[in-house]
Structure formats: C-alpha cells, structure tokens
C-alpha cells in the first residue's frame, strides 16, 4: 500500500515539474541550447504574483488570502510578464546574434540569470515572500466538489493525497495535454517539429522560423512561470518564494530531460515522472543522501544509454 | 653595458617577463600594507585568488569551448580540504594540496566523463546538478565543513611555520605567477592546440586523430584543479568558509570574469577578474548605500549585462576590443606620418 501511495504522490508531484521540463525541451528543440534562465524567469512570475496579492511582505507569518478572481488575475499577470520576458530574450538577444555557438547561447542565458538575481531584491525587497496555496479559495464551486470527492475517495482506501497537489497536477496535465495536441495538429506545432529537425530547410519550405522560435520561447517562459507558481504552492505557504527556489527544480528538470533524452518531447515527461518517483523513494530510505544517490543514478543510466531512455540517434552530415 | 642592455632586451621579449613583472608590481601591495586601507588589501587578495580560479576556467571556456557551473563547488572542496588536512589532522600544506586535487579529480572525472561523452553542452547541466549535490553534502559532512555555520581556519602553516596574513599574500602572489606561467605553457602546448581544434570543429578534429573527449576532459580536470588550489588559498587568507556561500552566483561571476575579459588571453582574464570581482569588492562593497539592502546584488546586474554584450558583439572579450582599438590607432598614426612625408 505504501508503494502505491508513493507512486500516486510522485505522479501528482511531477505534474508542475513536467511543465518546467517541457519548457526546457521546447527551447532545446527550437534554439538548440539549454535555457538556464528558465527557472529565474519563472521566479519573476512568482514574485509578481505575490506582489499583487500583498505588496509589502509580512514577516510575522501572515499569508494573503485572496479571492478566487484576484488570485487568478495575479497569476495571469505573472505568467504574462514571464511570457514577454522570455520572448524578448529571443527577439532582442538571439535574433541579433546569428553566429553564436550553442555554448555561447548557454552563457547568455547564464548572464540573464545574473541580471534577474540582481534585480529581484531591487524591485521586490530582500525578504522572502509568501504565495497562498492554490485551491484554498475554491470552496463551494463544482471543481471543489469533484476534487474533494476524489481526495476523500482515495483516503477511504488508505491512500493520502493532498488537495492542492491534485489541483496542481490537473492544471499541469491539461496544459501539457493541450501542448501535445497543438504540437501534433496545429501550424505552430508543425513549424516546431520542422524547425527541430532542420532549421534551414524549414525556413526554405516557407516556415517562419523566427516566429516559431520566438513563440516557443514565449510559451516556455509562460510554462516556467506556471511551474514556479504551482511548485511554490506545493512547497508550503509561508516564505515559499525566494530568489533561488527554482534552481533545485531546474536541476531536476534538466536531469529529467537528460534521462528521457532531449530528442523527443514525450521522453523527458516520462523522465520527470521516473525521477520524482526515485527521488521520493531515495529520500525516504537514504536520507540525507537521497539527492546525491539520485543524480549519480541518473548519470549511471546516461553512461549506459548516452542519448537517454527514449533518445533517438540523429545522424549528422559533416 | 651595451652587452647588458642587449641581454635585458632579450629577457624582456620572453613571454614570462610580463608575468614576473606583474608579480613584482603586485608585491607592492603587501609591502605598503601599512599605508593602505585593510579593505583594499583584502579585496586585492580575494581578487587574486579568484584570478587563479578564472585562469583554469579560461582554459575550459576559451580553448575547450565548454561552460561549467560547478566551479564554486570545487573552490569549496579546496577550502574544506585544507581545513581538514591542516587543522583537523595537523598535516603539512603539501598533503592538503594532494588530497584536495585527488578529491577534485575524482569528482570531476565522474561528472565530466559522463557528460562530455554525449556532447559538450551537457557539461553545464551536469555540473549544475553537481553544485546542488555539493551544497547538500557540505551540510551533512559537518565534521569537515562545519555544516550550516561554516568553519574557521586557525592558521596557515608552511614548512612548520605559521604565516601572517601579509606573508600569505606573498605566497598568493607567487602562486598567481606560477599559475600564469603554467597556463601559458599549457595553451601553447599540443594539448592547447588540440583543444582549440576540437573547439572550432568537432568533426574535423576527430578526423585529424584528436581524441576530443580526452582533451575536453583534460581541460575540465585542469579547471577543477585550479579551482581547488584557489579555494585553498582562499581559506589560507580569508580563514572562513561556509558551504552555502559557494552557490550558483560565485560560479556565474567567475564565468562572467572570464567571458568579459576575453577567455583566450591571460591578461584578458585578469582584466575580467578585476572588473567583475576587483571593482565590486574594492569600490561597490565599500559604499554603504550599495552594499546593503536592495542594492546588495547590483553588481550581478552589471556582470550579467556585460556577459550578454560581450558574447553578442565582442566574442574575444574586452582585451580583443583594446587590441582592435590600438591597432586602428596605430594604423591611423602610420597613415598620418605617411601623408606628412608625401607632402
């Protein structure tokens, strides 16, 4: 029974993480670089959301309790700002530097991490901020009834899950599902797949690769923002938004992408579910060595399968 | 006299002459220690220590074309290795260097080999994971690292004598000069050329019989060893180290120093280190308005903007920009004098 609970909770937990992973893979496929600023851009969104809910942070332990509508507006503003920042990164920086190497692109994203780290205390103050749990204000709506019955139904058979985690998972599931459908059936999705396989040929075939890349960056920024908000909500309530809180998440997302293989979209998603499961397993049995064993374990798998569990070998012409 | 002049001219052409002269100039700081503010001397020492680390990193980024985010973890390994060996075990400094280097090489091989086997770009991801693990390990190994509250180093001993802060400064200057000479030699050796070939074209290098992974791993190993040695001098001089301070920000600032100054030139790396660390420690941290509260991390913004501008417009760094400017100036002067002669 314990192992079933662990599996279910791991899957629930991996929902928001999958958003961050998907964002990283999306940028990797369209811009051929790993975006280290992903987490930081998401952190900005979390900070903006808390700022709208409570402009000056309360250090005594009070957490804002917004209504559903204000919370939704605050989250949307945060996501939109991240969406724009991320898009600007592509339009302003990468579009103007055509001959930059992949490692050069990585370095640029690291520079963005530094800029955001320096600017956050400037705009939002130096104390940690609090983001209320999602779903704390849904009482009486039909979503609440469905969720509550689900949570209680599981509790009756002896599996304990948390309400806000189920909600976070559902939101992530819907969004990732939509994105996969978009990848498969829309013009944008076709463009992304074409750009990912060969950027030059795609642009010759009449695909506006500039637009595709910019939109991918923007969507990745928005996904990172939503991931940051959901994860901070999963973490707790008081003081859950700090400058560096997404760094650990980003490491997990990167390792999940390595584990699943960067060359497919579904691989990393399965990777993050496996990674979260093993993380929970290792941290409950091998504390305080959980994370160390986990990452070494991933490296061991990558040593055996260098392209990841679901990676495909892409032959390159010299 | 004439003979002596000729001899001097020959020596001054030698590439190491500049490094030794630089070391002699630096040694003015500890000599005139009493006339300088303490904060200035301390920040100069810190800048020099980071310069050692940055030299190793320059080899990785400028010649290997690889980025790593684990630099700060290796500095931390150095600080805790010297603390464990010299303070807890009461052993000499040489053993501390040996143990630190062995630990760093072991960790580096595990993470470097796995990631470099796939692609150069993966090194940054894997070393980011390494720095996450390390911060946790430093917390748990509290016997060697002091856990959350950090450790204080009692005194730096060399050949059985404990050195004062000022004497340690001299040792650091000697180490800097040695590091510069070693880096120069490495850059101009077959290893450096092989690295450069692999950086410019992976496939072409492989076709010429260069084992790309081997040389990339060597570059990564060298950068980790430099970082560990830098960490040891940090502990010897600053005498305090805490696991949680060695996070992502330090690694990123070292990266910024190397990229901004110019990763292919030793003097470029010095200029970069001076701009990123020196100016921050000597000037910005001394102004109370900028060193506290909301502006405390403002230097990060400057570093970040500099990185992006340099990568976008001046790939050879500030030193490349200087060289270009002096070249243009010389050309202009030459043209002018030519024109004058004609008329």
XYZ file of C-alpha atoms in Angstrom:
661
model
C 0.000 0.000 0.000
C 2.823 2.327 0.854
C 4.409 1.896 -2.556
C 1.112 2.699 -4.324
C 0.787 5.859 -2.255
C 4.356 6.764 -3.155
C 3.701 6.212 -6.856
C 0.496 8.242 -6.845
C 2.060 11.089 -4.907
C 5.099 11.083 -7.190
C 2.917 11.353 -10.259
C 0.957 14.197 -8.664
C 4.175 15.966 -7.706
C 5.719 15.565 -11.123
C 2.881 17.494 -12.818
C 4.247 21.014 -12.244
C 7.809 19.741 -12.744
C 6.774 18.372 -16.117
C 5.811 21.907 -17.154
C 9.345 23.119 -16.424
C 10.837 20.116 -18.222
C 8.662 20.590 -21.248
C 9.703 24.251 -21.435
C 13.384 23.309 -21.415
C 12.924 20.691 -24.121
C 10.867 23.077 -26.261
C 13.689 25.619 -26.256
C 16.289 22.931 -26.791
C 14.465 21.668 -29.851
C 13.900 25.056 -31.481
C 17.002 27.025 -30.419
C 19.500 24.205 -29.784
C 20.534 25.459 -26.388
C 19.695 24.787 -22.774
C 17.990 27.710 -21.148
C 19.425 28.231 -17.683
C 17.321 31.340 -17.167
C 14.103 29.292 -17.318
C 13.805 28.957 -13.560
C 14.715 32.573 -12.921
C 12.130 33.874 -15.388
C 9.565 31.706 -13.594
C 10.714 33.090 -10.260
C 9.945 36.592 -11.524
C 6.364 35.491 -12.189
C 6.025 34.054 -8.679
C 7.363 37.299 -7.217
C 4.977 39.406 -9.283
C 2.032 37.250 -8.189
C 2.900 37.667 -4.521
C 3.479 41.382 -5.081
C 0.000 41.846 -6.488
C -1.557 39.872 -3.630
C 0.466 41.565 -0.892
C 2.706 44.491 -1.909
C 4.833 44.507 1.232
C 5.751 41.078 2.613
C 4.568 40.249 6.124
C 7.406 38.817 8.187
C 5.220 37.775 11.092
C 3.766 34.819 9.232
C 0.540 36.105 7.752
C -0.220 34.760 4.318
C -2.513 36.654 1.954
C -5.908 35.038 1.439
C -7.201 36.351 -1.881
C -10.489 35.576 -3.521
C -10.521 33.251 -6.486
C -10.743 36.080 -9.015
C -7.903 38.207 -7.599
C -5.698 35.154 -7.360
C -6.447 34.228 -10.946
C -5.677 37.773 -12.109
C -2.434 37.868 -10.108
C -1.268 34.548 -11.544
C -2.200 35.599 -15.065
C -0.235 38.843 -14.769
C 2.791 36.904 -13.540
C 2.559 34.417 -16.388
C 2.121 37.155 -18.990
C 5.195 39.031 -17.720
C 7.291 35.863 -17.923
C 5.864 35.172 -21.369
C 7.013 38.612 -22.530
C 10.433 38.487 -20.840
C 11.159 35.114 -22.380
C 10.045 36.246 -25.816
C 12.201 39.371 -25.555
C 15.231 37.224 -24.744
C 14.834 35.570 -28.113
C 13.895 38.655 -30.102
C 16.416 41.067 -28.605
C 19.396 38.793 -27.986
C 19.343 35.615 -30.047
C 17.835 37.093 -33.182
C 20.644 39.660 -33.292
C 23.435 37.166 -32.850
C 23.187 34.666 -35.649
C 26.617 33.077 -35.477
C 26.646 32.374 -31.773
C 27.638 28.848 -30.695
C 25.360 26.660 -28.533
C 27.702 27.164 -25.574
C 27.673 30.913 -26.275
C 23.872 30.779 -26.051
C 24.147 28.915 -22.754
C 26.457 31.641 -21.456
C 23.966 34.318 -22.486
C 21.197 32.578 -20.524
C 23.548 32.392 -17.536
C 24.033 36.157 -17.883
C 20.264 36.569 -17.733
C 20.236 34.535 -14.506
C 22.731 37.021 -13.029
C 20.697 40.041 -14.148
C 17.449 38.714 -12.690
C 19.149 37.673 -9.431
C 20.428 41.215 -9.038
C 17.165 42.906 -9.978
C 14.723 40.885 -7.827
C 15.761 42.429 -4.467
C 15.724 45.816 -6.177
C 12.072 45.506 -7.175
C 10.609 43.192 -4.534
C 12.691 43.791 -1.413
C 15.053 41.416 0.313
C 12.686 39.351 2.448
C 11.127 36.091 1.307
C 7.572 36.285 0.062
C 4.550 34.082 0.610
C 2.256 32.694 -2.025
C -1.013 31.194 -0.771
C -1.918 27.624 -1.708
C -3.807 27.225 -4.925
C -7.323 25.988 -4.401
C -7.668 27.485 -0.916
C -10.446 29.714 -2.246
C -12.458 27.314 -4.317
C -14.976 26.370 -1.623
C -18.475 25.817 -2.898
C -17.631 25.627 -6.591
C -18.127 22.487 -8.634
C -14.367 21.981 -9.091
C -14.075 21.843 -5.331
C -16.754 19.161 -5.032
C -15.116 16.980 -7.677
C -11.656 17.363 -6.190
C -12.811 16.792 -2.631
C -14.708 13.645 -3.559
C -11.641 12.370 -5.381
C -9.299 13.072 -2.491
C -11.702 11.559 0.028
C -12.328 8.535 -2.170
C -8.612 7.819 -2.212
C -8.410 8.406 1.518
C -11.084 5.781 2.108
C -8.916 3.107 0.511
C -5.949 4.257 2.554
C -4.063 6.494 0.131
C -3.388 10.007 1.364
C -3.061 12.694 -1.261
C -3.122 16.441 -0.827
C -5.868 18.563 -2.276
C -3.657 21.310 -3.716
C -1.347 18.740 -5.274
C -4.231 17.116 -7.110
C -5.296 20.534 -8.372
C -1.741 21.394 -9.466
C -1.461 18.074 -11.264
C -4.765 18.576 -13.059
C -3.781 22.047 -14.253
C -0.412 20.769 -15.496
C -1.991 17.731 -17.103
C -4.492 19.829 -19.027
C -1.816 22.252 -20.215
C 0.676 19.598 -21.263
C -2.088 17.654 -22.974
C -3.096 20.774 -24.892
C 0.513 21.396 -25.882
C 0.937 17.863 -27.204
C -2.257 18.215 -29.230
C -1.009 21.580 -30.515
C 2.322 20.041 -31.488
C 0.567 17.361 -33.429
C -2.271 19.233 -35.123
C -1.606 22.975 -35.389
C 0.524 25.005 -37.776
C 2.699 26.129 -34.862
C 3.275 22.518 -33.866
C 4.192 21.547 -37.391
C 6.571 24.506 -37.507
C 8.198 23.482 -34.240
C 8.700 19.939 -35.441
C 10.099 21.145 -38.759
C 12.436 23.658 -37.075
C 13.581 20.997 -34.660
C 14.536 18.611 -37.411
C 16.316 21.172 -39.587
C 16.062 24.921 -39.199
C 17.463 25.875 -42.602
C 15.319 23.508 -44.606
C 12.263 24.529 -42.576
C 12.783 28.190 -43.418
C 13.275 27.302 -47.089
C 9.990 25.425 -47.061
C 8.173 28.586 -46.084
C 8.050 28.191 -42.347
C 8.539 31.428 -40.446
C 11.237 30.034 -38.147
C 11.729 33.414 -36.448
C 8.109 33.448 -35.337
C 8.229 29.786 -34.334
C 11.330 30.300 -32.193
C 10.003 33.468 -30.574
C 6.676 31.797 -29.786
C 8.457 28.745 -28.389
C 10.494 30.947 -26.087
C 7.398 32.804 -25.006
C 5.425 29.622 -24.334
C 8.395 28.202 -22.455
C 8.502 31.356 -20.325
C 4.820 31.042 -19.535
C 5.183 27.350 -18.677
C 8.139 28.117 -16.424
C 6.068 30.773 -14.673
C 3.145 28.437 -14.081
C 5.547 25.751 -12.865
C 7.120 28.193 -10.417
C 3.727 29.223 -9.040
C 2.440 25.653 -8.683
C 5.688 24.416 -7.140
C 5.863 27.224 -4.604
C 2.274 26.376 -3.724
C 3.239 22.717 -3.243
C 6.197 23.679 -1.071
C 4.238 25.299 1.728
C 2.706 28.642 2.354
C 4.883 30.976 4.376
C 8.104 32.264 2.813
C 7.886 29.875 -0.089
C 9.040 32.326 -2.746
C 12.766 33.059 -2.562
C 15.265 34.163 -5.183
C 16.896 30.767 -5.630
C 13.945 28.453 -5.066
C 13.726 27.387 -8.701
C 17.395 26.384 -9.015
C 16.826 22.947 -7.470
C 13.707 22.481 -9.612
C 15.644 23.393 -12.709
C 18.323 20.853 -11.899
C 15.601 18.213 -11.644
C 14.099 19.316 -14.938
C 17.480 19.171 -16.679
C 18.287 15.755 -15.292
C 14.851 14.509 -16.285
C 15.482 15.765 -19.803
C 18.854 14.003 -19.892
C 17.247 10.848 -18.509
C 14.436 10.840 -21.035
C 16.545 12.148 -23.895
C 16.351 15.592 -25.426
C 15.417 14.281 -28.852
C 11.747 13.546 -28.171
C 9.011 15.512 -26.434
C 7.456 12.631 -24.513
C 10.757 11.191 -23.250
C 11.545 13.982 -20.778
C 7.969 13.920 -19.437
C 8.327 10.218 -18.617
C 11.794 11.074 -17.339
C 10.462 13.569 -14.804
C 7.861 11.103 -13.523
C 10.557 8.443 -13.035
C 12.918 10.980 -11.493
C 10.322 12.196 -8.990
C 9.447 8.632 -8.037
C 13.075 7.692 -7.423
C 13.685 10.958 -5.616
C 10.859 10.249 -3.190
C 11.997 6.640 -2.821
C 15.611 7.558 -2.143
C 14.877 10.474 0.170
C 12.593 8.323 2.303
C 15.109 5.472 2.670
C 18.528 7.049 2.199
C 18.204 10.420 3.888
C 20.383 12.604 3.838
C 21.960 11.021 0.766
C 18.791 10.934 -1.325
C 19.601 13.603 -3.887
C 23.222 12.526 -4.262
C 22.253 8.923 -4.944
C 19.507 10.087 -7.301
C 21.765 12.200 -9.509
C 24.539 9.598 -9.547
C 21.879 7.040 -10.505
C 20.805 9.208 -13.440
C 24.442 9.623 -14.501
C 24.847 5.843 -14.380
C 21.857 5.364 -16.671
C 23.192 8.032 -19.032
C 26.544 6.264 -19.038
C 24.824 3.155 -20.358
C 22.401 4.976 -22.650
C 24.064 8.265 -23.626
C 21.042 9.576 -25.511
C 18.609 8.939 -22.685
C 15.978 6.274 -22.253
C 13.879 7.390 -25.220
C 16.543 9.189 -27.249
C 16.944 8.627 -30.947
C 20.282 8.796 -32.658
C 20.335 11.656 -35.133
C 22.961 11.208 -37.818
C 24.718 14.423 -38.754
C 26.394 15.232 -42.024
C 29.775 16.862 -41.715
C 76.948 47.978 -20.501
C 75.952 47.506 -24.111
C 76.055 43.775 -23.618
C 73.866 44.050 -20.546
C 71.341 46.125 -22.491
C 71.185 43.520 -25.206
C 70.761 40.810 -22.636
C 67.949 42.708 -20.950
C 66.262 43.258 -24.273
C 66.303 39.539 -24.901
C 64.876 38.763 -21.477
C 62.155 41.383 -21.782
C 60.968 39.736 -25.002
C 60.446 36.469 -23.127
C 56.735 35.774 -22.508
C 57.291 35.095 -18.807
C 58.893 38.504 -18.271
C 55.488 40.182 -18.151
C 54.162 37.682 -15.630
C 57.121 38.105 -13.286
C 56.954 41.895 -13.602
C 53.241 41.678 -12.809
C 54.046 39.640 -9.703
C 56.655 42.170 -8.598
C 54.180 45.016 -9.099
C 51.566 43.152 -7.075
C 54.003 42.585 -4.216
C 53.929 46.348 -3.648
C 50.507 45.827 -2.034
C 51.720 43.737 0.925
C 54.929 45.819 1.183
C 52.969 49.052 1.609
C 50.365 47.230 3.655
C 50.515 49.785 6.468
C 49.622 52.699 4.252
C 46.703 51.012 2.541
C 43.194 50.507 3.941
C 42.609 46.955 5.188
C 39.563 46.503 2.979
C 41.628 47.308 -0.111
C 44.324 44.733 0.708
C 41.718 42.069 1.491
C 39.810 42.683 -1.702
C 43.038 42.620 -3.714
C 43.861 39.216 -2.192
C 40.380 37.898 -2.936
C 40.584 39.167 -6.499
C 43.925 37.410 -6.992
C 42.521 34.167 -5.602
C 39.588 34.357 -7.987
C 42.078 35.144 -10.742
C 43.753 31.758 -10.170
C 40.353 30.051 -10.441
C 39.465 32.093 -13.515
C 42.707 31.110 -15.269
C 41.710 27.456 -15.063
C 38.209 28.299 -16.188
C 39.568 30.292 -19.143
C 41.225 27.149 -20.451
C 37.901 25.342 -20.254
C 35.820 28.042 -21.892
C 38.288 29.709 -24.255
C 40.120 26.653 -25.510
C 37.686 23.839 -24.753
C 34.573 25.787 -25.706
C 32.776 24.347 -22.692
C 30.876 26.007 -19.864
C 30.713 24.653 -16.335
C 28.592 25.718 -13.393
C 30.402 23.675 -10.745
C 33.374 25.995 -10.217
C 32.206 27.195 -6.834
C 31.804 23.612 -5.586
C 35.419 22.898 -6.420
C 36.558 26.068 -4.653
C 34.583 24.860 -1.650
C 36.228 21.420 -1.848
C 39.572 23.237 -1.701
C 38.627 25.268 1.361
C 37.359 22.231 3.256
C 40.252 20.012 2.161
C 42.830 22.421 3.566
C 40.783 22.780 6.756
C 40.511 19.019 7.213
C 44.144 18.248 6.485
C 45.855 21.153 8.232
C 43.514 21.913 11.114
C 41.940 18.598 11.984
C 44.760 16.219 11.049
C 47.644 18.639 11.629
C 49.395 17.654 8.421
C 51.513 19.824 6.073
C 50.196 22.006 3.259
C 51.597 19.760 0.510
C 49.399 16.894 1.674
C 46.393 19.214 1.667
C 47.073 20.079 -1.978
C 47.474 16.407 -2.843
C 44.250 15.331 -1.142
C 42.269 18.281 -2.491
C 43.448 17.626 -6.029
C 42.671 13.902 -5.766
C 39.139 14.553 -4.494
C 38.518 17.157 -7.198
C 39.834 14.869 -9.928
C 37.648 12.020 -8.743
C 34.510 14.132 -8.669
C 35.466 15.795 -11.940
C 36.077 12.528 -13.775
C 32.697 11.113 -12.770
C 30.733 14.162 -13.872
C 32.983 15.189 -16.745
C 33.219 11.807 -18.421
C 29.503 11.099 -18.431
C 28.506 14.497 -19.790
C 31.332 15.054 -22.275
C 30.705 11.669 -23.827
C 27.329 12.901 -25.072
C 28.013 16.484 -26.092
C 29.973 19.479 -24.809
C 26.776 21.324 -23.948
C 25.778 18.749 -21.327
C 28.705 19.662 -19.063
C 26.968 22.816 -17.832
C 23.788 20.888 -16.959
C 25.577 18.108 -15.132
C 27.837 20.468 -13.194
C 24.767 22.470 -12.165
C 23.489 19.235 -10.644
C 26.893 18.712 -9.047
C 26.729 22.089 -7.311
C 23.268 21.194 -5.988
C 24.563 17.908 -4.580
C 27.631 19.548 -3.105
C 25.716 22.157 -1.130
C 23.796 19.280 0.445
C 26.930 17.262 1.106
C 28.645 20.213 2.773
C 25.680 20.437 5.126
C 25.847 16.747 6.020
C 29.616 16.351 6.377
C 29.589 18.803 9.273
C 32.690 17.247 10.798
C 34.806 18.514 7.923
C 32.822 21.501 6.777
C 31.192 22.909 9.895
C 27.758 22.235 8.434
C 25.453 25.208 8.197
C 27.529 27.601 10.274
C 30.816 27.125 8.408
C 34.349 26.652 9.652
C 37.141 28.931 10.765
C 40.706 28.143 9.787
C 43.214 28.585 12.608
C 46.466 29.418 10.842
C 48.211 28.800 7.556
C 51.478 26.917 8.069
C 54.248 26.415 5.574
C 57.393 24.404 6.396
C 56.384 24.256 10.024
C 55.978 27.987 10.453
C 52.653 29.712 10.725
C 52.417 32.665 8.358
C 50.891 36.066 8.983
C 48.250 37.463 6.649
C 50.841 39.583 4.912
C 53.163 36.653 4.325
C 50.247 34.642 2.971
C 49.668 37.449 0.496
C 53.177 36.967 -0.862
C 52.548 33.237 -1.216
C 49.365 34.005 -3.148
C 51.285 36.317 -5.494
C 53.845 33.584 -6.138
C 51.015 31.147 -6.818
C 49.418 33.617 -9.247
C 52.649 33.995 -11.210
C 53.144 30.213 -11.318
C 49.541 29.735 -12.423
C 50.002 32.279 -15.228
C 53.192 30.597 -16.445
C 51.611 27.134 -16.312
C 48.549 28.331 -18.185
C 50.730 29.986 -20.822
C 52.668 26.782 -21.341
C 49.530 24.679 -21.489
C 47.907 26.973 -24.048
C 50.949 26.802 -26.299
C 51.415 23.065 -25.940
C 49.980 20.323 -28.182
C 47.161 19.982 -25.635
C 46.132 23.604 -26.119
C 46.235 23.310 -29.886
C 44.253 20.073 -29.818
C 41.629 21.740 -27.642
C 41.369 24.698 -29.980
C 40.994 22.366 -32.955
C 38.214 20.455 -31.204
C 36.501 23.710 -30.261
C 36.469 25.044 -33.807
C 35.297 21.847 -35.425
C 34.491 18.717 -33.541
C 34.383 16.509 -36.614
C 37.497 17.969 -38.242
C 39.497 17.461 -35.060
C 38.319 13.884 -34.834
C 39.278 13.324 -38.452
C 42.795 14.552 -37.658
C 43.111 11.897 -34.980
C 42.426 14.038 -31.917
C 40.505 12.286 -29.183
C 38.019 15.066 -28.467
C 36.687 13.638 -25.217
C 40.183 13.090 -23.839
C 41.284 16.671 -24.380
C 37.979 18.109 -23.184
C 38.244 16.012 -20.051
C 41.808 17.278 -19.556
C 40.590 20.881 -19.850
C 37.842 20.221 -17.304
C 40.286 18.496 -14.946
C 42.737 21.400 -15.163
C 39.974 23.880 -14.382
C 38.889 21.859 -11.344
C 42.469 21.653 -10.046
C 42.913 25.425 -10.391
C 39.619 25.944 -8.560
C 40.670 23.652 -5.702
C 44.028 25.414 -5.345
C 42.247 28.761 -5.420
C 39.940 27.512 -2.682
C 42.916 26.532 -0.537
C 44.447 29.982 -0.799
C 41.040 31.468 -0.071
C 40.904 29.520 3.194
C 44.538 30.386 3.971
C 43.873 34.091 3.574
C 40.213 34.704 4.472
C 40.236 31.896 7.101
C 36.497 31.285 6.889
C 34.351 29.168 4.594
C 30.699 28.202 4.669
C 29.121 25.601 2.384
C 26.086 27.652 1.468
C 28.075 30.657 0.202
C 29.510 28.557 -2.621
C 26.382 28.555 -4.723
C 25.499 29.352 -8.267
C 26.295 33.070 -8.012
C 30.035 32.551 -7.477
C 30.298 30.168 -10.433
C 28.406 32.587 -12.630
C 30.595 35.510 -11.599
C 33.742 33.566 -12.442
C 32.223 32.722 -15.787
C 31.429 36.417 -16.238
C 35.004 37.407 -15.369
C 36.466 35.049 -17.958
C 33.992 35.859 -20.711
C 34.067 39.631 -20.217
C 37.829 39.941 -20.133
C 38.498 37.608 -23.028
C 38.791 33.903 -22.465
C 41.727 33.340 -24.792
C 44.177 35.735 -23.204
C 45.778 35.562 -19.775
C 45.777 39.344 -19.448
C 42.193 39.398 -20.639
C 41.227 37.076 -17.816
C 42.954 39.411 -15.373
C 41.079 42.426 -16.725
C 37.817 40.498 -16.450
C 38.513 39.350 -12.903
C 39.436 42.880 -11.963
C 36.219 44.303 -13.423
C 33.875 41.667 -12.004
C 35.458 40.964 -8.600
C 38.001 43.741 -8.030
C 35.731 46.685 -8.705
C 32.878 45.095 -6.791
C 34.976 44.268 -3.712
C 37.104 47.417 -3.706
C 34.555 50.025 -4.722
C 30.933 48.916 -4.608
C 31.111 46.970 -1.341
C 32.756 49.938 0.371
C 29.830 52.242 -0.341
C 27.228 51.553 2.346
C 24.341 52.513 0.065
C 25.338 49.904 -2.498
C 26.477 47.140 -0.154
C 23.285 46.715 1.849
C 19.643 46.003 1.292
C 18.069 46.053 -2.109
C 21.232 47.076 -3.953
C 23.442 44.352 -2.446
C 23.405 42.248 -5.590
C 23.550 45.125 -8.004
C 26.979 44.107 -9.246
C 25.332 40.906 -10.558
C 23.275 43.013 -12.935
C 26.414 44.684 -14.272
C 28.133 41.300 -14.698
C 25.090 39.862 -16.456
C 24.744 42.777 -18.861
C 28.478 42.689 -19.596
C 28.321 38.942 -20.351
C 25.492 39.370 -22.822
C 27.013 42.402 -24.555
C 30.430 40.761 -24.838
C 29.062 37.446 -26.144
C 26.875 39.259 -28.666
C 29.276 41.866 -30.036
C 32.855 41.219 -28.848
C 33.449 37.450 -28.745
C 37.135 37.966 -27.946
C 36.336 39.996 -24.851
C 37.500 43.396 -23.695
C 41.130 42.552 -24.428
C 40.129 41.919 -28.039
C 38.437 45.304 -28.099
C 41.589 47.002 -26.749
C 43.745 45.247 -29.291
C 41.444 46.306 -32.102
C 41.460 49.893 -30.884
C 45.240 50.111 -30.553
C 45.592 48.503 -33.969
C 43.283 51.107 -35.515
C 45.103 53.906 -33.710
C 48.469 52.647 -34.941
C 47.119 52.412 -38.474
C 45.823 55.956 -38.287
C 49.130 57.274 -36.970
C 51.035 55.377 -39.622
C 48.801 56.818 -42.346
C 49.222 60.311 -40.942
C 53.000 60.104 -40.875
C 52.961 58.664 -44.385
C 50.805 61.513 -45.596
C 53.115 64.054 -43.980
C 56.115 62.520 -45.628
C 54.424 62.667 -49.010
C 53.584 66.317 -48.752
